[in-house]
Amino acid sequence: MGYRTLDQISLAGRRVFMRADFNVPLDKQDGRTITSDTRIRKALPTVETILGRGASLVLASHLGRPKGQRLESMSLRPVAERLGELLGTEVALAPDCIGPEVETLADSLEPGRALLLENLRFHAQEQANDAGFSAGLARLGDAFVNDAFGTAHRAHASTVGVPAVMPDRAAGLLMQRELEYFSMATSNPRRPYVAIIGGAKISGKIDVIRNLLSLADRVLIGGAMTYTFLKASGARVGDSLVEEDRLGLASELLEIGEGRLAFPEDHVIADSFSADANVRTVESDVPDGWMGLDIGPRTIESYRRILGDARMIVWNGPMGVFEIEAFAAGTLAIARCIESVSDKAVTIVGGGDSERAIRAAGVGAAISHISTGGGASLEFLSGAVLPGVAALA
């Protein structure tokens, strides 16, 4: 794809500026405890490789959405502390991400040492890809590594602006792995190739579905987006979530995907969106006053048969409201279906809810690749060029 890897750039004696994705969840009560360090752990191979090859390392990331304000609740201090614990050495936190004081700290870094910059998004110029801000960040290193696949679909200063002025650049190990797997799914994939697309809304996945229909042998639909499609086909969907302004596009996709799109044959429905709702399963239209919140057992079996023959599987989006136990069976069953064929199929799971479902089902170890970037993976699967990847060329 035109990018260099860590093995293709000199690291010894360099000061590497690395864009990481440390946008980790923090405990809502104390605002300091990291509730999942997965993204930090995923960055460790790249961090350790750079430090192990005799470079010093300046790490940059965002956390949350501070909208250009300095908010202590979104400080990267907990990340610096956890990263230091995992590395077995102190990782200092800079007081900011640009400026003379930060430049002094970066200049004083010795080989094998790391410095974490404070939250990039404390400055509105980060998301605006401001040239001056990019130049300020670029002064902190003499080689650029992007390991933040989760932000690669954003044209921000740290993902696009910095590499534009720092010609020695490469993809980190995590970025490289993400691109290799998603390239498998979009260029000459193994067959039969089955894509599973779920989630609440069709609007964010129109381009993904359209592109996958040109790539995959079957596309299985689940989640609340099902009901926009079903209403477009003339079915009764009761009080299920429907994007009325997307019915025309749904009809278009139904026509394009005839014979390849598969929809739920039965539905777990409820009379309210709550854990204590009345629940039943129907194999026909959803009656008024009820809403579809999960796929039913007949659909699970149908999808299981299709997945059983697959040699490439891509999954993005849950089959139902799996956060509520009564509507989790479909999502968990699909996760276990994917696990059952993992010995013969390449299995790729998008980030976000899909990753949480895989973890909830306890099958994460069997999946070929679990992405760290929900939005970026969707952009890639839609056929779009990711700005953060294009900037590495």
XYZ file of C-alpha atoms in Angstrom:
393
model
C 0.000 0.000 0.000
C 3.029 2.245 -0.353
C 4.059 2.619 3.298
C 7.309 1.666 4.990
C 7.568 -0.543 8.067
C 9.811 -0.280 11.119
C 12.293 -2.622 9.464
C 12.675 -0.169 6.597
C 13.737 2.911 8.563
C 16.761 3.580 10.732
C 15.950 3.808 14.444
C 19.219 3.686 16.385
C 20.121 7.049 17.824
C 16.938 8.664 16.493
C 14.169 10.441 18.390
C 10.952 8.912 17.130
C 7.613 10.726 17.254
C 4.957 8.015 17.493
C 1.228 8.584 17.143
C -0.454 5.987 19.345
C -4.069 5.364 20.219
C -4.299 5.559 23.986
C -7.946 6.628 23.998
C -8.721 4.214 26.826
C -11.903 4.076 28.923
C -11.657 5.576 32.403
C -13.812 4.803 35.415
C -16.701 7.271 35.397
C -16.607 7.753 39.150
C -12.954 8.525 39.891
C -11.944 9.560 36.351
C -8.473 8.091 36.813
C -8.755 4.311 36.797
C -8.316 2.695 33.390
C -11.066 0.096 32.986
C -9.458 -1.562 29.937
C -5.794 -1.238 28.977
C -6.199 -3.174 25.709
C -5.134 -0.263 23.522
C -2.021 0.318 25.609
C -1.088 -3.356 25.448
C -1.656 -3.411 21.680
C 0.906 -0.606 21.279
C 3.566 -2.359 23.383
C 5.246 -4.326 20.550
C 5.892 -1.139 18.585
C 7.013 0.801 21.663
C 9.373 -1.976 22.752
C 10.783 -2.417 19.251
C 11.600 1.286 18.900
C 13.174 1.541 22.349
C 14.982 -1.772 21.915
C 16.649 -0.545 18.742
C 18.302 2.336 20.489
C 15.871 5.166 19.815
C 14.243 7.580 22.227
C 10.484 7.863 21.905
C 7.986 10.720 22.063
C 4.466 9.325 22.266
C 1.359 11.305 21.275
C -2.317 10.473 21.655
C -5.721 11.934 22.368
C -8.138 10.901 25.101
C -11.841 11.631 25.004
C -13.345 14.753 23.485
C -12.089 17.807 25.379
C -12.930 20.043 22.398
C -9.828 22.199 22.637
C -10.042 22.707 26.398
C -7.594 21.527 29.029
C -9.623 19.161 31.217
C -7.919 17.289 34.028
C -10.496 14.502 33.675
C -9.041 13.766 30.232
C -5.376 13.957 31.137
C -3.158 11.150 29.869
C -1.504 10.802 33.292
C -3.189 7.426 34.012
C -1.920 6.197 30.628
C 1.657 7.254 31.388
C 1.486 5.418 34.713
C 0.033 2.224 33.205
C 2.426 2.242 30.260
C 5.329 2.603 32.680
C 4.065 -0.388 34.665
C 3.816 -2.518 31.535
C 7.252 -1.481 30.284
C 8.869 -1.805 33.706
C 10.305 1.693 33.491
C 9.063 5.221 34.151
C 7.285 7.012 31.312
C 7.266 10.737 32.008
C 4.200 12.821 31.139
C 4.924 16.162 29.486
C 2.958 19.178 30.779
C 1.653 19.827 27.254
C 2.133 18.499 23.724
C 3.879 21.522 22.165
C 5.997 24.450 23.313
C 9.543 25.205 24.519
C 9.235 23.246 27.776
C 8.090 20.142 25.922
C 10.856 20.541 23.344
C 13.422 20.693 26.150
C 12.070 17.453 27.629
C 12.166 15.757 24.227
C 15.711 16.989 23.540
C 16.929 15.553 26.851
C 15.539 12.056 26.212
C 18.204 9.363 26.229
C 18.085 6.292 23.953
C 15.696 3.689 25.342
C 13.562 6.268 27.174
C 10.007 7.378 26.440
C 8.044 10.587 26.994
C 4.255 10.779 26.692
C 2.816 14.099 25.552
C -0.317 15.470 27.203
C -3.644 15.090 25.377
C -3.374 16.338 21.786
C -7.010 17.405 21.752
C -6.471 19.923 24.520
C -5.626 22.030 21.450
C -8.337 22.609 18.838
C -5.554 22.880 16.227
C -5.055 19.100 16.396
C -8.389 18.235 14.791
C -8.132 21.239 12.470
C -4.812 19.898 11.106
C -3.291 23.324 11.734
C 0.077 23.763 9.984
C 1.685 25.627 12.885
C 0.554 23.013 15.385
C 1.848 20.238 13.111
C 5.223 21.978 12.865
C 5.368 22.279 16.663
C 4.766 18.542 17.039
C 7.273 17.696 14.296
C 10.035 19.521 16.190
C 9.799 16.814 18.851
C 11.226 14.045 16.652
C 13.239 13.240 13.556
C 11.298 10.148 12.437
C 7.544 9.528 12.458
C 5.714 6.290 13.257
C 1.943 5.936 13.147
C 0.575 3.026 15.160
C -2.912 4.506 15.710
C -5.158 2.690 13.244
C -8.173 3.859 15.244
C -7.523 7.460 14.144
C -6.233 6.737 10.624
C -9.531 7.841 9.080
C -9.055 11.350 10.526
C -6.972 14.031 8.757
C -5.616 15.561 11.950
C -2.326 17.289 12.693
C -0.741 14.274 14.394
C -1.827 11.821 11.692
C -1.447 13.875 8.511
C 0.226 17.198 9.305
C 3.306 15.806 11.068
C 4.267 13.188 8.446
C 3.862 15.842 5.758
C 6.854 17.699 7.213
C 8.753 14.658 8.524
C 9.842 12.625 5.493
C 11.235 9.639 7.425
C 7.994 7.863 8.357
C 6.643 4.346 8.796
C 3.729 2.277 10.030
C 4.008 0.737 13.479
C 3.545 -2.988 14.049
C -0.112 -2.648 15.072
C -0.912 -0.401 12.107
C 0.847 -2.847 9.811
C -1.159 -5.792 11.182
C -4.462 -3.915 10.815
C -3.715 -2.980 7.213
C -2.596 -6.485 6.305
C -5.789 -8.078 7.598
C -8.189 -5.534 6.127
C -6.331 -5.743 2.834
C -7.075 -9.492 2.870
C -10.757 -8.630 3.167
C -10.748 -6.176 0.274
C -8.192 -7.618 -2.158
C -8.486 -11.199 -3.427
C -10.132 -12.614 -0.270
C -10.477 -16.307 0.496
C -13.780 -17.818 -0.553
C -16.494 -18.384 0.395
C -16.340 -14.898 1.896
C -19.085 -13.945 4.376
C -19.542 -10.477 5.869
C -21.760 -9.846 8.898
C -23.039 -6.314 9.362
C -25.115 -5.307 12.375
C -25.699 -2.355 14.625
C -28.427 0.187 15.028
C -28.323 2.296 11.892
C -27.924 1.693 8.201
C -26.865 5.314 7.615
C -23.300 4.831 8.834
C -22.802 1.608 6.901
C -24.339 2.243 3.490
C -20.984 2.525 1.727
C -19.646 -0.509 3.618
C -22.584 -2.690 2.612
C -22.440 -1.455 -0.964
C -18.723 -2.238 -1.237
C -19.002 -5.592 0.521
C -21.707 -6.619 -1.926
C -19.058 -6.326 -4.651
C -16.562 -8.367 -2.605
C -18.332 -10.937 -0.438
C -20.321 -13.996 -1.451
C -22.902 -13.359 1.287
C -23.663 -10.377 3.525
C -25.629 -11.236 6.678
C -27.631 -8.401 8.207
C -28.559 -8.079 11.874
C -29.220 -5.472 14.531
C -31.751 -2.669 14.410
C -30.740 -1.759 10.845
C -32.659 -4.887 9.840
C -35.943 -3.045 10.229
C -35.119 -0.242 7.829
C -34.450 -2.906 5.204
C -37.568 -4.896 6.088
C -39.818 -1.843 5.974
C -38.320 -0.929 2.595
C -39.280 -4.413 1.384
C -42.886 -3.914 2.507
C -42.834 -5.832 5.801
C -44.533 -4.646 8.982
C -41.950 -3.757 11.642
C -44.117 -2.444 14.490
C -42.281 0.052 16.681
C -38.810 -1.155 15.654
C -36.140 1.443 14.946
C -36.437 2.612 11.336
C -34.513 5.350 9.548
C -37.321 6.739 7.460
C -34.973 8.963 5.451
C -32.923 5.910 4.406
C -35.746 3.754 3.031
C -34.896 4.684 -0.550
C -31.251 3.726 -0.101
C -32.294 0.508 1.610
C -34.454 -0.351 -1.410
C -31.494 0.315 -3.693
C -29.248 -1.991 -1.664
C -31.950 -4.671 -1.661
C -31.963 -4.594 -5.439
C -28.164 -4.588 -5.756
C -27.754 -7.352 -3.185
C -30.478 -9.715 -4.339
C -29.293 -13.259 -3.716
C -26.361 -12.148 -1.562
C -28.021 -10.159 1.236
C -29.471 -12.327 4.017
C -31.912 -11.040 6.626
C -33.291 -12.406 9.904
C -36.051 -14.969 9.478
C -37.322 -14.532 13.031
C -37.048 -11.856 15.683
C -36.864 -11.534 19.449
C -39.284 -8.714 20.134
C -40.249 -6.709 23.212
C -42.980 -4.262 24.174
C -40.407 -1.753 25.507
C -36.701 -1.047 25.343
C -35.852 -2.296 28.828
C -34.529 -5.276 30.741
C -37.943 -5.985 32.314
C -39.966 -5.807 29.079
C -42.299 -8.544 27.918
C -40.375 -10.629 25.368
C -41.370 -13.146 22.705
C -40.161 -14.509 19.360
C -42.014 -14.085 16.062
C -41.353 -15.533 12.618
C -43.413 -13.023 10.723
C -44.135 -9.295 10.847
C -43.469 -7.398 14.075
C -46.843 -6.351 15.515
C -47.681 -2.783 16.472
C -46.539 -1.867 19.973
C -43.562 -4.246 19.762
C -39.994 -3.779 18.549
C -37.327 -6.137 17.239
C -34.293 -6.263 19.539
C -32.440 -9.451 18.540
C -32.313 -12.189 15.923
C -34.224 -15.351 16.757
C -33.148 -19.036 16.941
C -34.178 -19.804 13.355
C -31.956 -16.983 12.079
C -29.079 -18.113 14.289
C -29.277 -21.578 12.729
C -29.520 -20.181 9.201
C -26.528 -17.906 9.721
C -24.601 -20.752 11.353
C -25.006 -22.873 8.227
C -23.768 -20.051 5.993
C -20.787 -19.320 8.237
C -19.902 -23.011 8.440
C -18.598 -23.022 4.866
C -16.801 -19.667 5.046
C -13.053 -19.231 4.572
C -13.113 -15.463 5.174
C -15.391 -13.759 7.703
C -15.623 -10.064 8.519
C -17.936 -8.960 11.338
C -18.907 -5.427 12.312
C -21.866 -4.666 14.561
C -23.968 -6.691 17.029
C -27.065 -8.678 16.119
C -29.148 -7.144 18.879
C -29.096 -5.096 22.066
C -26.558 -7.459 23.616
C -25.979 -5.210 26.638
C -29.369 -6.469 27.900
C -29.313 -10.202 28.666
C -32.710 -10.909 27.109
C -31.452 -9.650 23.737
C -27.866 -10.963 23.804
C -28.357 -14.529 22.543
C -28.073 -13.692 18.838
C -24.843 -11.713 19.133
C -23.185 -14.265 21.413
C -24.272 -17.126 19.145
C -22.735 -15.455 16.096
C -19.493 -14.923 18.045
C -19.407 -18.643 18.836
C -20.219 -19.529 15.223
C -17.185 -17.543 14.128
C -15.064 -19.295 16.749
C -16.204 -22.694 15.459
C -14.740 -22.075 11.989
C -11.637 -20.175 13.107
C -9.395 -23.161 12.410
C -10.144 -22.966 8.679
C -11.211 -19.354 8.065
C -9.578 -15.950 8.377
C -11.795 -14.135 10.880
C -11.721 -10.352 11.280
C -13.789 -8.453 13.839
C -14.248 -4.670 13.803
C -13.734 -2.646 16.960
C -16.317 -1.158 19.302
C -19.406 -3.221 20.081
C -18.206 -6.159 17.973
C -15.041 -6.437 20.049
C -17.036 -6.234 23.289
C -19.318 -9.004 22.029
C -16.353 -11.223 21.220
C -14.957 -10.664 24.699
C -18.355 -11.297 26.303
C -18.607 -14.607 24.454
C -15.115 -15.549 25.618
C -13.857 -16.375 22.128
C -11.318 -13.595 21.567
C -8.318 -15.936 21.463
C -9.761 -17.802 18.467
C -10.247 -14.749 16.234
C -7.566 -14.077 13.613
C -7.735 -10.316 14.118
C -9.744 -8.026 16.386
C -9.409 -4.448 15.176
C -8.664 -1.487 17.423
C -10.515 0.887 15.104
C -14.258 0.638 14.593
C -14.613 3.784 12.495
C -11.365 3.246 10.604
C -12.244 -0.354 9.794
C -15.608 0.722 8.394
C -13.937 3.369 6.227
C -11.430 0.822 4.944
C -14.153 -1.741 4.180
C -16.119 0.920 2.305
C -13.194 1.268 -0.097
C -12.129 4.700 1.145
C -8.486 5.778 1.416
C -7.558 6.447 5.035
C -5.770 9.835 5.352
C -3.478 8.570 8.099
C -2.331 5.712 5.880
C -1.977 7.811 2.738
C 0.263 10.195 4.728
C 2.780 7.380 5.264
C 3.474 7.002 1.534
